[in-house]
GROMACS .gro file of C-alpha atoms in nm:
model
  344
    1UNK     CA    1   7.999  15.853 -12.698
    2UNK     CA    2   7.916  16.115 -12.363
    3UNK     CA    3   7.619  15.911 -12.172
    4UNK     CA    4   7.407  16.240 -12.256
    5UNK     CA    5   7.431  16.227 -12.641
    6UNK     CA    6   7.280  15.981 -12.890
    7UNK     CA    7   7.445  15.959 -13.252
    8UNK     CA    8   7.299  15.797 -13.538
    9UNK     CA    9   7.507  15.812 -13.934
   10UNK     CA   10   7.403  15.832 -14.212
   11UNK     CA   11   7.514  15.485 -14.333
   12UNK     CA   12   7.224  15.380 -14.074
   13UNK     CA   13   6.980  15.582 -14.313
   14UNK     CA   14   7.093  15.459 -14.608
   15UNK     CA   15   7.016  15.083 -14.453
   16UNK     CA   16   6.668  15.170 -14.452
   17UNK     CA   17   6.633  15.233 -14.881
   18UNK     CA   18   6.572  14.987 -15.120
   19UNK     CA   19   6.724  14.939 -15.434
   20UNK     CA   20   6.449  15.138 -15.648
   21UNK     CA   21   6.488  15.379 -15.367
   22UNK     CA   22   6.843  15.451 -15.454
   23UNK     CA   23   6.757  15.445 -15.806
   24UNK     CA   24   6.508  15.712 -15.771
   25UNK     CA   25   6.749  15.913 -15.566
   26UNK     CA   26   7.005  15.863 -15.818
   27UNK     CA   27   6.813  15.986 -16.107
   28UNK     CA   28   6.683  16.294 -15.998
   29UNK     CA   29   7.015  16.373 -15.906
   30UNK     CA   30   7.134  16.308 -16.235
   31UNK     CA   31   6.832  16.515 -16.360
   32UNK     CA   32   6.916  16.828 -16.142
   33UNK     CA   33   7.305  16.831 -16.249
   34UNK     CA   34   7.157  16.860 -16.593
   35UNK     CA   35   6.948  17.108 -16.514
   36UNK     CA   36   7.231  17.311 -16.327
   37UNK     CA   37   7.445  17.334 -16.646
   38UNK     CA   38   7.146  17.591 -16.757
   39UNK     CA   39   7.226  17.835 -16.471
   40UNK     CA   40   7.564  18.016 -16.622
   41UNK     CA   41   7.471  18.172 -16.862
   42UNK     CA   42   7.059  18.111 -16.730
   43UNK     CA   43   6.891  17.993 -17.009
   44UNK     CA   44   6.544  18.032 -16.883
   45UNK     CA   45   6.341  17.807 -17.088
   46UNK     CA   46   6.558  17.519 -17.033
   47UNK     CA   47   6.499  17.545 -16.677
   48UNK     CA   48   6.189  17.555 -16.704
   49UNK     CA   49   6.177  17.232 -16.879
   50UNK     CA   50   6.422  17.041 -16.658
   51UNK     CA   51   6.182  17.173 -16.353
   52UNK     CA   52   5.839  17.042 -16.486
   53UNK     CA   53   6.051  16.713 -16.599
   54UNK     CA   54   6.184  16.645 -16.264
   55UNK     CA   55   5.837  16.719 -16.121
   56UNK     CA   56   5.679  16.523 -16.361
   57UNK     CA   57   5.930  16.232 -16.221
   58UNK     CA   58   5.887  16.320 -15.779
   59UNK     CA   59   5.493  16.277 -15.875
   60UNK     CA   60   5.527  15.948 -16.080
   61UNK     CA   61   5.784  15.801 -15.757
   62UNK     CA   62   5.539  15.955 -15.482
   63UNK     CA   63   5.269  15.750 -15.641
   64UNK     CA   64   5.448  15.467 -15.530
   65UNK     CA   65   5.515  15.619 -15.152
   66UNK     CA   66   5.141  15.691 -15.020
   67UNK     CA   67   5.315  15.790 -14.712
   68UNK     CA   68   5.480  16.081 -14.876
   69UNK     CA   69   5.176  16.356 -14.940
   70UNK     CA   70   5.335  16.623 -15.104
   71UNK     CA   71   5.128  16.957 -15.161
   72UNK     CA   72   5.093  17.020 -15.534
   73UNK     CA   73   5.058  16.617 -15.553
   74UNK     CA   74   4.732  16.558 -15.407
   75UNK     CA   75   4.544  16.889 -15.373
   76UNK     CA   76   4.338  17.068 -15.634
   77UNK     CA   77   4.433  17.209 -15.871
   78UNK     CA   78   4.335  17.517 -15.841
   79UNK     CA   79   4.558  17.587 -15.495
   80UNK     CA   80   4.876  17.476 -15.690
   81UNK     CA   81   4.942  17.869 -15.735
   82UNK     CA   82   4.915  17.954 -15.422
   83UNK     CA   83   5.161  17.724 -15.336
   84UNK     CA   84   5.401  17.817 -15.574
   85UNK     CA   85   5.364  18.147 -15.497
   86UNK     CA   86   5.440  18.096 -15.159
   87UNK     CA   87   5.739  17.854 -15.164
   88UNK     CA   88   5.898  18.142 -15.443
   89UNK     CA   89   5.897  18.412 -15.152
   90UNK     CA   90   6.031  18.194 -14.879
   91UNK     CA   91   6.308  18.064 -15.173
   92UNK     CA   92   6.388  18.457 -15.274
   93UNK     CA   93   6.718  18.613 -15.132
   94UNK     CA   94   6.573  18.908 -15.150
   95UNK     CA   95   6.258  18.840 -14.912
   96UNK     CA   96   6.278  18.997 -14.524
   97UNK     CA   97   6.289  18.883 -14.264
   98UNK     CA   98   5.977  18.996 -14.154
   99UNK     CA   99   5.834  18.856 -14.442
  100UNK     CA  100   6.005  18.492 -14.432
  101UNK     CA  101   5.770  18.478 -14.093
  102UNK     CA  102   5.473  18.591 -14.266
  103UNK     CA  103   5.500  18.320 -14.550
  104UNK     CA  104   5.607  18.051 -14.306
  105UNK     CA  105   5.281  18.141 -14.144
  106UNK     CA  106   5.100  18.058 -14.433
  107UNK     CA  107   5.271  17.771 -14.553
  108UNK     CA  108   5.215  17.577 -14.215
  109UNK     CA  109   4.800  17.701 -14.264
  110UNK     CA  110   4.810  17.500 -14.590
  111UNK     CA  111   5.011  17.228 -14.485
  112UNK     CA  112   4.803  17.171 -14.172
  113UNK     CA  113   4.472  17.242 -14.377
  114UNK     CA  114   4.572  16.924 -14.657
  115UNK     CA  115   4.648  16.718 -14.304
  116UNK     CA  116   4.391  16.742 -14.127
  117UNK     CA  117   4.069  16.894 -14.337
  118UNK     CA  118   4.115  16.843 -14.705
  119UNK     CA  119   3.956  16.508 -14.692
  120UNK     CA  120   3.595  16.572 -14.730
  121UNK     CA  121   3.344  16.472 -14.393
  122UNK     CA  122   2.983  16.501 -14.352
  123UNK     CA  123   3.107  16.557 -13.948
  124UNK     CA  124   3.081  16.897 -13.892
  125UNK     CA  125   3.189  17.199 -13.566
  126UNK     CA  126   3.011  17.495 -13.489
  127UNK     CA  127   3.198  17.828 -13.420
  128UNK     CA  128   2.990  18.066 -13.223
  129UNK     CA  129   3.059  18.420 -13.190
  130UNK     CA  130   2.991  18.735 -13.039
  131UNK     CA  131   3.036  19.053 -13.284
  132UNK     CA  132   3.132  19.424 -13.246
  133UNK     CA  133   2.718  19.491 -13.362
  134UNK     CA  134   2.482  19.571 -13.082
  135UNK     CA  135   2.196  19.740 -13.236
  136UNK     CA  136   1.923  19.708 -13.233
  137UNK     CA  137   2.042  19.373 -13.040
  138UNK     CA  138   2.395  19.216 -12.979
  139UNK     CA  139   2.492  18.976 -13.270
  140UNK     CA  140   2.581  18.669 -13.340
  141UNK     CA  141   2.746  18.476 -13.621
  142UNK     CA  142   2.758  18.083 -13.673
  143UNK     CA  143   3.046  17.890 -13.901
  144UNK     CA  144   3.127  17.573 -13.965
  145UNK     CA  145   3.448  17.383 -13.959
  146UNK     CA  146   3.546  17.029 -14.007
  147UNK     CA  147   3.474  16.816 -13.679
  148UNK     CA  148   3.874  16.679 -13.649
  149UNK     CA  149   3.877  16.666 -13.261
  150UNK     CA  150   3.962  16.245 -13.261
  151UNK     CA  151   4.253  16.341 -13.522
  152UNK     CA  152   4.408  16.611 -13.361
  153UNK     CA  153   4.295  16.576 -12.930
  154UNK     CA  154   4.610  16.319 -12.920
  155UNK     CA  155   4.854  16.523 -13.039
  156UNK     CA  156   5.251  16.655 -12.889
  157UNK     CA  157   5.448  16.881 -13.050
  158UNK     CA  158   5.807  16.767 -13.101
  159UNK     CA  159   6.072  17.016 -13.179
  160UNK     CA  160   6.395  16.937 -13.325
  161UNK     CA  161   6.525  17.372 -13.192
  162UNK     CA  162   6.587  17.580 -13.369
  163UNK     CA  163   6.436  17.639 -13.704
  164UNK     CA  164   6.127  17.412 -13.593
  165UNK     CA  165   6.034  17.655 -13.262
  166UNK     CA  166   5.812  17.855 -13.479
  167UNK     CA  167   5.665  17.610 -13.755
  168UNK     CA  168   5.587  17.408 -13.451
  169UNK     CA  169   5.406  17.719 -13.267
  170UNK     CA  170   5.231  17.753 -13.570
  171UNK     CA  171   5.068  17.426 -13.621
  172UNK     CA  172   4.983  17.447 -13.286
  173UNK     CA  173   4.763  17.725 -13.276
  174UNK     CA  174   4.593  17.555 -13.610
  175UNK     CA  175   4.491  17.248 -13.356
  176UNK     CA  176   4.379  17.496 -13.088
  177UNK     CA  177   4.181  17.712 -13.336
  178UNK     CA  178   4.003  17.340 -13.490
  179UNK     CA  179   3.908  17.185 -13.136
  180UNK     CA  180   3.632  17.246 -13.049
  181UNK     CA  181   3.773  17.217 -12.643
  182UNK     CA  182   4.055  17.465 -12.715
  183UNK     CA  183   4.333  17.193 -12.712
  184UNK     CA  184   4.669  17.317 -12.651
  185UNK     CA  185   4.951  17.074 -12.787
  186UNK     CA  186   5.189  16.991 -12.507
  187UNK     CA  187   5.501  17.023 -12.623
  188UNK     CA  188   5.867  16.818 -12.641
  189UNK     CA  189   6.178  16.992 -12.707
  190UNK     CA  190   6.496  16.858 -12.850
  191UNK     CA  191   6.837  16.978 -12.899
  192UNK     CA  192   6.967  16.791 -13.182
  193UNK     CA  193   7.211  16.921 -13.469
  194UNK     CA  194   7.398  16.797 -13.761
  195UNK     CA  195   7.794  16.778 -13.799
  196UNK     CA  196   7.812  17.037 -14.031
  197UNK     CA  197   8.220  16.903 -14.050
  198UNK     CA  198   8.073  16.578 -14.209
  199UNK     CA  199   7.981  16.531 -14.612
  200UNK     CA  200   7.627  16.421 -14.683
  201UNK     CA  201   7.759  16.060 -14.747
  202UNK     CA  202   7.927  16.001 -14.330
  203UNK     CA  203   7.687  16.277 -14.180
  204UNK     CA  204   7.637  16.254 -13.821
  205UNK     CA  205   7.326  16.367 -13.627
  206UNK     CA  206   7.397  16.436 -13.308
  207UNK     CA  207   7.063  16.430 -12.983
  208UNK     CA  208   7.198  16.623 -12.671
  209UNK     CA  209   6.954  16.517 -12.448
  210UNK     CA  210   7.130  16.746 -12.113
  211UNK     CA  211   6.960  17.048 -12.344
  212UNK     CA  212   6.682  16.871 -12.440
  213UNK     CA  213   6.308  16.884 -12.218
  214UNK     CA  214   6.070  16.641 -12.266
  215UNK     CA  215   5.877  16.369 -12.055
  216UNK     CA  216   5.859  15.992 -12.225
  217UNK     CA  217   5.558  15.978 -12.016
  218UNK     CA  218   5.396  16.239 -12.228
  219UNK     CA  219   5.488  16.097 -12.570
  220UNK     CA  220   5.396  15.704 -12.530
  221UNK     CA  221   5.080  15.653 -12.763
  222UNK     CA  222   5.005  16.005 -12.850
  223UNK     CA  223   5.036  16.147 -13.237
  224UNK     CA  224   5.349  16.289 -13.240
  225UNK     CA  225   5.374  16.602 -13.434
  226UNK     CA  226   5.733  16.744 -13.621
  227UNK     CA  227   5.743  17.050 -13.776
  228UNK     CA  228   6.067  17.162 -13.931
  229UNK     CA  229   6.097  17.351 -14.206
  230UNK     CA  230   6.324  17.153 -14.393
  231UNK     CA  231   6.372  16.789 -14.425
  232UNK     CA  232   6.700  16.727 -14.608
  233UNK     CA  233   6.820  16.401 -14.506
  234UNK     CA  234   6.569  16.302 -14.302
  235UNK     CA  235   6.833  16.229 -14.001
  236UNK     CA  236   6.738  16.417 -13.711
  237UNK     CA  237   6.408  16.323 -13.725
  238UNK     CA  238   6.463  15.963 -13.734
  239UNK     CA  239   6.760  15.991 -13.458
  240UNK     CA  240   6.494  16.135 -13.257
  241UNK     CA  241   6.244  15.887 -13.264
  242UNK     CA  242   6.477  15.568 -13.279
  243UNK     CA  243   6.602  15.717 -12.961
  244UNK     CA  244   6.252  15.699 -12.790
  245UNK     CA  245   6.119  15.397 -12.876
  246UNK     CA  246   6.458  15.259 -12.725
  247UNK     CA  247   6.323  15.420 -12.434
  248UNK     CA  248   5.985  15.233 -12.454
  249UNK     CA  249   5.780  15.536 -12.604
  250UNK     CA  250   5.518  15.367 -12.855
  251UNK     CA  251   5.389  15.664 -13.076
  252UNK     CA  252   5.025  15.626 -13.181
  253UNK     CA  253   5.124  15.767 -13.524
  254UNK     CA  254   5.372  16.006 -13.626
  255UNK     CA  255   5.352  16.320 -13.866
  256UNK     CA  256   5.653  16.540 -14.011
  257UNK     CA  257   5.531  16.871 -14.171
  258UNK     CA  258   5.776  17.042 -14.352
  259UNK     CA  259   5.797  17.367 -14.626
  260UNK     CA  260   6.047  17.209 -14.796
  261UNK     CA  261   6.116  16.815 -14.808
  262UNK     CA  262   6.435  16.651 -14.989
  263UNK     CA  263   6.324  16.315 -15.175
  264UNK     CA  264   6.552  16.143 -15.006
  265UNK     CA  265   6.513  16.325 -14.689
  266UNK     CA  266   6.132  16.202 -14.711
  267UNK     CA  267   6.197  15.860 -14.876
  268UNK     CA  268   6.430  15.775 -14.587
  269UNK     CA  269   6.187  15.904 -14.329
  270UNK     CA  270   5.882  15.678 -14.418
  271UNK     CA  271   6.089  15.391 -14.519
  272UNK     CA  272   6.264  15.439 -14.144
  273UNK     CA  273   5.954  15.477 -13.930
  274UNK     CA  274   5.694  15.269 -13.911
  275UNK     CA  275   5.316  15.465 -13.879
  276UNK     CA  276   5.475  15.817 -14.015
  277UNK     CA  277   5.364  16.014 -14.253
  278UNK     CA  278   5.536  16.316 -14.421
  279UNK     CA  279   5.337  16.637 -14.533
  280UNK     CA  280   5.541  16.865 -14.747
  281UNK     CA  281   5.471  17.202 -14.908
  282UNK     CA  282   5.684  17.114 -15.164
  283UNK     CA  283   5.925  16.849 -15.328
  284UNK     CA  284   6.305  16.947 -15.412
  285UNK     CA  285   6.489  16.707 -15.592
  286UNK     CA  286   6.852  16.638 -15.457
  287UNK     CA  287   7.122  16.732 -15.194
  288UNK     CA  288   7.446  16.893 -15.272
  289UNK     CA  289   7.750  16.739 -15.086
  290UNK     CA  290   7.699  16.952 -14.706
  291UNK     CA  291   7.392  16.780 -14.744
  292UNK     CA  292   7.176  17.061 -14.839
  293UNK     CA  293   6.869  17.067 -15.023
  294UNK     CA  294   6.897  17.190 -15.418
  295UNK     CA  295   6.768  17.453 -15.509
  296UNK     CA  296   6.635  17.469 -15.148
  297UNK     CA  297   6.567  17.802 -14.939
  298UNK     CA  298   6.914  17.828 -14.727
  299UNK     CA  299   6.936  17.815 -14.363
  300UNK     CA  300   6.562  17.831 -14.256
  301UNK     CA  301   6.673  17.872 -13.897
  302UNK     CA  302   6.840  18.172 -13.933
  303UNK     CA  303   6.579  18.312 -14.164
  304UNK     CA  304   6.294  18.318 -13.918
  305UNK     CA  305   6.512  18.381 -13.608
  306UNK     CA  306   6.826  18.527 -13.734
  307UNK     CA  307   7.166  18.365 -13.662
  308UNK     CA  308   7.331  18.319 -13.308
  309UNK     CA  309   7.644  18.524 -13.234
  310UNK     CA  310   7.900  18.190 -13.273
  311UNK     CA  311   8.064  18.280 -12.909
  312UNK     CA  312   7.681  18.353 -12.754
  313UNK     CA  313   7.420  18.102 -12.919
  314UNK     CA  314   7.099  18.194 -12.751
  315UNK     CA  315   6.911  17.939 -12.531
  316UNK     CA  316   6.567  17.851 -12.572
  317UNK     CA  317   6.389  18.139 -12.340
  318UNK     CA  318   6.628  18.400 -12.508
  319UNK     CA  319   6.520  18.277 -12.857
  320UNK     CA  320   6.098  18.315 -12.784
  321UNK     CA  321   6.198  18.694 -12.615
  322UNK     CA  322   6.376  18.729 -12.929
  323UNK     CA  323   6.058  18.713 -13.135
  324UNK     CA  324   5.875  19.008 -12.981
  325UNK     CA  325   5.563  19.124 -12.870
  326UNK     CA  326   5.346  19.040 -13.192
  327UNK     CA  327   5.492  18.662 -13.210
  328UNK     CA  328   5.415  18.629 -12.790
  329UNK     CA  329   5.071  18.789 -12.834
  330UNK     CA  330   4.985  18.535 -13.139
  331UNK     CA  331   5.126  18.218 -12.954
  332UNK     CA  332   5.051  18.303 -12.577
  333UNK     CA  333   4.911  17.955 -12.539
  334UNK     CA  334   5.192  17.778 -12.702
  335UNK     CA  335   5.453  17.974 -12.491
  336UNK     CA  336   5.293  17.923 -12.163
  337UNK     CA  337   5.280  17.525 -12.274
  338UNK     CA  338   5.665  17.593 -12.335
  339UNK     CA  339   5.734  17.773 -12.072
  340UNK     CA  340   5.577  17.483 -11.840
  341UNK     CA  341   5.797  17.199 -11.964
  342UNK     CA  342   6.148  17.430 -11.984
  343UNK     CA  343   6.071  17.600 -11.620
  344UNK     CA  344   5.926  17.302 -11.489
   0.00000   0.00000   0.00000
């Protein structure tokens, strides 16, 4: 192994699960083969009943998992179709690019908002502001918002490049827009990628730190945030952290926000690390043999950025100029914050 790569397998992930574990994993992957044989021909209502029986299953195993908070799990119920409205865009083939950004937008708003202000606090913020009105006197309007500045004041942004760069921008500019001191995440960035030659089972997860920017100093006891839009196995994640608390980083508590979370991906996560907790948009029930999530969304990455030439990937600086004007307005703060630990 090069002194400026870390490797972790997947037989290392698998350590982590307990027996139930793997029979959880093991039946809803038994359940989704079942419900595959309903595709061709598509027999509609039989999907539909080997969905809400598989769903019915995830909720009854996340009971047992409080670490695991899974959208349509523990909100009202009256947000459940906004949810599945959502994660049906960002699935659809037929859904823009343009528009894969606008829904990732609002996914990350909902999964920040059951975070960080669903649970219900007498402690309260006051927003301020100036209007457009001056006559007969310049106006004013006063809102309130959740006082979260102890929860969120602590907080780095970790992100596993390339697919997380935006989600992490996003959630982000949530925490700036809820303190009440403008707090602007710092940020870590990490080059880390799966061996796409390797089968699910003997995976590899490869850290390249030489392309990676980050300062431990930065990281020890804060609330480290990830924010990747899909957690399939679970791996990089984990690779990630094992690999700085081997360098003495002690995370004060660490939180993985994802659209789209495997059940194994997010079993193996919070049975790996201790203090973490796993917010998902939504809960897809197995992994084909590459290791990617069923029915999943495809390659997130490439749907919010669009895919690297294979002779010319694009570094991280050509990647934000990539995203134009409107994203660089948006996310000035989070770029300069980029910008600061890249440059130097």
């Amino acid at each position: 192994m090069a002194r400026d790569e870390v490797i972790l397998k997947a037989e290392d992930l698998d350590g982590y699960l307990t027996r139930q574990d793997q029979i959880d994993i093991d039946t809803l992957d038994k359940m989704y083969k079942e419900a595959m044989e309903s595709f061709d021909p598509m027999d509609e209502q039989k999907i539909i009943d080997a969905y809400n029986a598989m769903g019915h299953k995830m909720q009854e195993i996340c009971a047992g998992h409080p670490q695991i908070r899974v959208f349509s799990f523990v909100t009202e119920v009256g947000a459940h179709a906004e949810a599945s409205r959502v994660i049906s865009k960002l699935r659809n083939v037929h859904t823009s690019h343009q528009e894969f950004i606008y829904y990732s937008q609002r996914a990350y708003e909902m999964i920040f908002r059951m975070a960080y202000t669903d649970e219900r606090s007498d402690k309260k913020n006051y927003i301020t502001v100036k209007t457009p009105v001056t006559n007969p006197v310049q106006n004013y309007a006063v809102h309130k918002i959740p006082d979260i500045d102890e929860k969120i004041e602590n907080s780095v942004m970790c992100v596993m490049l390339r697919g997380a760069l935006l989600p992490s921008m996003i959630i982000s500019k949530e925490i700036e827009e809820y303190s009440s001191h403008g707090y602007v995440t710092p940020f870590a960035l990490f080059k880390i990628n799966r061996n796409d030659e390797k089968a699910e089972a003997d995976m590899e997860y490869i850290l390249n730190l030489k392309n990676s920017f980050f300062n431990l100093e930065d990281l020890d006891g804060k609330d480290l945030i990830f924010a990747d839009p899909m957690n399939a196995t679970g791996g990089s994640l984990v690779t990630v952290v094992k690999y700085l608390q081997g360098q003495g980083v002690r995370p004060k508590s660490i939180k993985f926000f994802n659209t789209i979370s495997a059940l194994k991906g997010s079993i193996r996560v919070t049975r790996a690390l201790e203090n973490c907790t796993c917010y998902t948009l939504w809960l897809d029930p197995a992994l084909n043999t590459s290791a990617y999530i069923m029915p999943g969304l495809g390659d997130a990455g490439d749907r919010l950025n669009g895919a690297d030439a294979k002779s010319a990937p694009r570094n991280i600086m050509q990647l934000i100029a990539d995203y134009g004007s409107n994203i660089a307005g948006l996310y000035r703060s989070q770029l300069y914050k980029i910008e600061q630990i890249v440059l130097g």
